[in-house]
Amino acid sequence: MNETDVIIIGAGHNGLTCAAYLAKAGLRVKVVERRKAVGGAAVTEEFHPGFRNSVAAYTVSLLNPKVAADLRLADHGLRVVERRAQNFLPAPDGRYLLTGEGRTKASVEKLSRHDAGAIDAFSRELEAIADVLRQFVLRAPPNLVEGFGVGAIHEALNALGTAGILRKLSLEQQRNLLDLFTRSAGEMLDERFENDLVKALFGFDAIVGNYASPYAAGSAYVMLHHAFGEVNGKKGVWGHAIGGMGAITQAMARAARGHGAEIETDAGVREVIVEGDRAAGVILDNGVTIRAKYVASGVNPKLLYTRLVPSGALASEFLDRITRWRNGSGTFRMNAALSALPSFTALPGAGDHLTSGIILAPSLGYMDRAWQDARSQGWSREPVIEMLIPSTLDDSLAPEGQHVASLFCQHVAPELPEGKSWDDHRDEVADLMIATVDKYAPGFAKTVIGRQALSPLDLERQFGLLGGDIFHGALTLNQLFSARPMLGYADYRGPLKGLYHCGSGAHPGGGVTGAPGHNAAQVILRDHRALFK
Ligand SMILES: Cc1cc2nc3c(=O)[nH]c(=O)nc-3n(C[C@H](O)[C@H](O)[C@H](O)COP(=O)(O)OP(=O)(O)OC[C@H]3O[C@@H](n4cnc5c(N)ncnc54)[C@H](O)[C@@H]3O)c2cc1C
């Protein structure tokens, strides 16, 4: 009899985190993963003979420090190093901005004295709000429940706790918080800064994975979402996992297995078994049935409810609403094998800037035009690209003297207009991305000796990221906090008894954080103890 306490659908980093906590608490846990490797969107693979790189997610900051410590990821081999510079933004006119510890202000000063005076205040403003929001990351948001039972009392207390945390903000900070949740990043940045590159530095975070103009209402929240993180105790800093993002998920898998969890790859779930009003297990693509007391899903909620749970098991209002769950990041991801490092016109030769996130998007107007183009034509004539060259920090990825680059390209349409298919346009768009880098670093194209290109359709096919959505659902106000994935189901419990959400479609959303996996595990354990005490 194939039977266990908990079955987890998907060995993404959240599924693995959830598995590790549950197994540690003594439950029998089985994780089933459709792909041949664990890790979901956080994996390292060889994409060209001798060249390995993080295939999708490519840079670390959001990984929750408590999760990393509880799972003893460092003991399981994870080492994260800081970039030597944080960001490099070259402009076509030869000017540039280079940020990082001890260098940001001087670099901004060369562009605008006004902005050099304003940047610390804005960074402090973001940091103060991020500090408070960090306290929400590892707790279930208040869930809206009907009636006055025990659940309602629990949620009322949760809401009081939430209000208590928010009260730590001054009135002015609460006003800023409201702005950051509702306004456009573009408007907020235009009010504070005058230089295009300085605005682009912050504005880029507002459109990462967010198929929208930086002037779209709500884009300021996406900017804030990217400020939650830290590396080795340094807040707001981004770094690199030695061995690529797969090193994080390999360490998580070791932690989960170490506590007794079983992980099976090449084991896609075809259907969630529903008996009455309860999830009772899964049927795999190969026909094998596994029964469980609890089923936790680490996949996109729309994928779960429209493809894996039999539609007859769900109330029609629930199904209607989750069918309208908004996916679609508008990102195109490339990995390039390089025979040599690029040299940028704005800052030629080697240097710390080549270890940074190199942002090719010199103004908010450029980002806005990229989005408009993608809406009308499928991709932008001048795309937004962040390029990282992780081999400048990690010699395990490429042969000696050679390099790998990650290109994270924003603003391609999740679905092309006029019924066109990404299968027919992938190479054309990949060429455009390489040519765009070449404009800033002439000669770059000639150094590309191998490449991998993933369109939104490829991201969906390979990882189950519907519409290529890197967050398992847009980070818009109607899909955040108590509304993630839906008002009434924000406590990691789904509409069927025994069914839980442990992936990025639950609070606090996407990014390699481990937070939804952690939070779901706490709820499953609470329910288990209540049932079996
Ligand atoms: C191109 C790209 C770049 C990104 N860059 C970054 C970055 O630099 N830093 C960062 O922090 N975040 C980044 N992200 C976001 C981050 O990677 C994701 O939000 C995060 O990895 C999601 O983790 P998860 O565990 O919730 O889900 P996933 O990683 O999506 O895992 C879900 C798993 O479920 C599996 N699955 C799907 N269907 C089934 C089924 N039927 N049966 C069994 N298994 C199934 C999938 O194969 C997958 O392994 C990026 C994402 C993408 C796509």
CSV table of N, CA and C in Angstrom, one decimal, residues 8-59:
chain,number,residue,atom,x,y,z
A,8,ILE,N,3.7,15.9,-0.9
A,8,ILE,CA,3.9,17.3,-1.4
A,8,ILE,C,4.0,17.2,-2.9
A,9,ILE,N,3.2,18.1,-3.5
A,9,ILE,CA,3.3,18.1,-5.0
A,9,ILE,C,4.3,19.1,-5.4
A,10,GLY,N,5.4,18.7,-6.0
A,10,GLY,CA,6.5,19.6,-6.5
A,10,GLY,C,7.6,19.8,-5.6
A,11,ALA,N,8.8,19.5,-6.1
A,11,ALA,CA,10.0,19.7,-5.3
A,11,ALA,C,10.7,21.0,-5.6
A,12,GLY,N,9.9,22.0,-5.8
A,12,GLY,CA,10.5,23.4,-5.8
A,12,GLY,C,11.0,23.7,-4.4
A,13,HIS,N,11.7,24.9,-4.3
A,13,HIS,CA,12.4,25.1,-3.0
A,13,HIS,C,11.3,25.2,-1.9
A,14,ASN,N,10.1,25.6,-2.2
A,14,ASN,CA,9.1,25.7,-1.1
A,14,ASN,C,8.6,24.3,-0.7
A,15,GLY,N,8.4,23.4,-1.7
A,15,GLY,CA,8.0,22.1,-1.4
A,15,GLY,C,9.0,21.4,-0.5
A,16,LEU,N,10.3,21.6,-0.9
A,16,LEU,CA,11.4,21.0,-0.1
A,16,LEU,C,11.4,21.6,1.3
A,17,THR,N,11.2,22.9,1.4
A,17,THR,CA,11.3,23.5,2.8
A,17,THR,C,10.2,22.9,3.6
A,18,CYS,N,9.0,22.9,3.0
A,18,CYS,CA,7.8,22.3,3.8
A,18,CYS,C,8.1,20.9,4.2
A,19,ALA,N,8.7,20.1,3.3
A,19,ALA,CA,9.0,18.7,3.6
A,19,ALA,C,9.9,18.6,4.7
A,20,ALA,N,11.0,19.5,4.7
A,20,ALA,CA,12.0,19.4,5.8
A,20,ALA,C,11.4,19.7,7.1
A,21,TYR,N,10.6,20.7,7.2
A,21,TYR,CA,10.0,21.0,8.5
A,21,TYR,C,9.0,19.9,9.0
A,22,LEU,N,8.2,19.4,8.1
A,22,LEU,CA,7.3,18.3,8.5
A,22,LEU,C,8.0,17.0,8.9
A,23,ALA,N,9.0,16.7,8.1
A,23,ALA,CA,9.7,15.4,8.4
A,23,ALA,C,10.4,15.6,9.8
A,24,LYS,N,11.0,16.8,10.0
A,24,LYS,CA,11.7,17.1,11.2
A,24,LYS,C,10.7,16.9,12.4
A,25,ALA,N,9.5,17.3,12.2
A,25,ALA,CA,8.5,17.2,13.3
A,25,ALA,C,8.0,15.7,13.5
A,26,GLY,N,8.5,14.8,12.6
A,26,GLY,CA,8.1,13.4,12.8
A,26,GLY,C,7.1,12.9,11.9
A,27,LEU,N,6.6,13.7,10.9
A,27,LEU,CA,5.6,13.1,10.0
A,27,LEU,C,6.3,12.4,8.9
A,28,ARG,N,5.6,11.4,8.3
A,28,ARG,CA,6.1,10.7,7.1
A,28,ARG,C,5.8,11.5,5.9
A,29,VAL,N,6.8,11.9,5.2
A,29,VAL,CA,6.6,12.9,4.1
A,29,VAL,C,7.1,12.3,2.8
A,30,LYS,N,6.3,12.5,1.7
A,30,LYS,CA,6.8,12.1,0.4
A,30,LYS,C,6.6,13.3,-0.5
A,31,VAL,N,7.7,13.7,-1.2
A,31,VAL,CA,7.6,14.8,-2.2
A,31,VAL,C,7.6,14.1,-3.6
A,32,VAL,N,6.7,14.5,-4.5
A,32,VAL,CA,6.7,14.0,-5.8
A,32,VAL,C,6.9,15.1,-6.8
A,33,GLU,N,7.9,15.0,-7.7
A,33,GLU,CA,8.3,16.0,-8.6
A,33,GLU,C,8.2,15.5,-10.0
A,34,ARG,N,7.6,16.4,-10.9
A,34,ARG,CA,7.4,16.0,-12.3
A,34,ARG,C,8.8,16.0,-13.1
A,35,ARG,N,9.7,16.9,-12.7
A,35,ARG,CA,11.0,17.0,-13.5
A,35,ARG,C,11.9,15.9,-13.0
A,36,LYS,N,13.0,15.8,-13.7
A,36,LYS,CA,14.0,14.8,-13.4
A,36,LYS,C,14.9,15.2,-12.2
A,37,ALA,N,14.9,16.5,-11.9
A,37,ALA,CA,15.7,17.1,-10.9
A,37,ALA,C,14.8,17.8,-9.9
A,38,VAL,N,15.3,17.9,-8.6
A,38,VAL,CA,14.6,18.7,-7.6
A,38,VAL,C,15.0,20.2,-7.8
A,39,GLY,N,14.2,21.1,-7.2
A,39,GLY,CA,14.6,22.5,-7.2
A,39,GLY,C,13.6,23.5,-7.9
A,40,GLY,N,12.8,23.0,-8.8
A,40,GLY,CA,11.8,23.9,-9.5
A,40,GLY,C,12.6,24.9,-10.2
A,41,ALA,N,12.2,26.2,-10.0
A,41,ALA,CA,12.9,27.3,-10.7
A,41,ALA,C,14.2,27.7,-10.1
A,42,ALA,N,14.6,27.0,-9.1
A,42,ALA,CA,15.9,27.3,-8.5
A,42,ALA,C,16.8,26.0,-8.7
A,43,VAL,N,17.4,25.9,-9.9
A,43,VAL,CA,18.2,24.8,-10.3
A,43,VAL,C,19.4,25.2,-11.0
A,44,THR,N,20.5,24.4,-10.9
A,44,THR,CA,21.7,24.6,-11.8
A,44,THR,C,21.8,23.4,-12.7
A,45,GLU,N,22.0,23.7,-14.0
A,45,GLU,CA,22.1,22.7,-15.0
A,45,GLU,C,23.2,23.0,-16.0
A,46,GLU,N,23.7,22.0,-16.6
A,46,GLU,CA,24.7,22.2,-17.7
A,46,GLU,C,23.8,22.6,-19.0
A,47,PHE,N,24.1,23.8,-19.5
A,47,PHE,CA,23.3,24.2,-20.7
A,47,PHE,C,24.1,24.2,-22.0
A,48,HIS,N,25.4,24.0,-21.8
A,48,HIS,CA,26.3,23.9,-23.0
A,48,HIS,C,27.5,23.1,-22.5
A,49,PRO,N,28.0,22.2,-23.3
A,49,PRO,CA,29.1,21.3,-22.7
A,49,PRO,C,30.1,22.1,-21.9
A,50,GLY,N,30.3,21.7,-20.7
A,50,GLY,CA,31.3,22.3,-19.8
A,50,GLY,C,30.9,23.6,-19.1
A,51,PHE,N,29.6,24.1,-19.4
A,51,PHE,CA,29.2,25.4,-18.8
A,51,PHE,C,27.9,25.1,-18.1
A,52,ARG,N,27.9,25.4,-16.8
A,52,ARG,CA,26.7,25.2,-15.9
A,52,ARG,C,26.2,26.6,-15.5
A,53,ASN,N,24.9,26.7,-15.2
A,53,ASN,CA,24.4,28.0,-14.7
A,53,ASN,C,23.1,27.7,-14.0
A,54,SER,N,22.7,28.7,-13.2
A,54,SER,CA,21.3,28.7,-12.7
A,54,SER,C,20.4,28.9,-13.9
A,55,VAL,N,19.5,27.9,-14.1
A,55,VAL,CA,18.7,28.0,-15.3
A,55,VAL,C,17.7,29.1,-15.3
A,56,ALA,N,17.0,29.3,-14.2
A,56,ALA,CA,15.9,30.3,-14.1
A,56,ALA,C,16.3,31.3,-13.1
A,57,ALA,N,15.9,31.1,-11.8
A,57,ALA,CA,16.3,32.1,-10.7
A,57,ALA,C,17.8,32.1,-10.7
A,58,TYR,N,18.4,33.3,-10.5
A,58,TYR,CA,19.8,33.4,-10.7
A,58,TYR,C,20.5,34.2,-9.6
A,59,THR,N,19.8,34.8,-8.7
A,59,THR,CA,20.5,35.6,-7.7
A,59,THR,C,19.8,35.6,-6.3
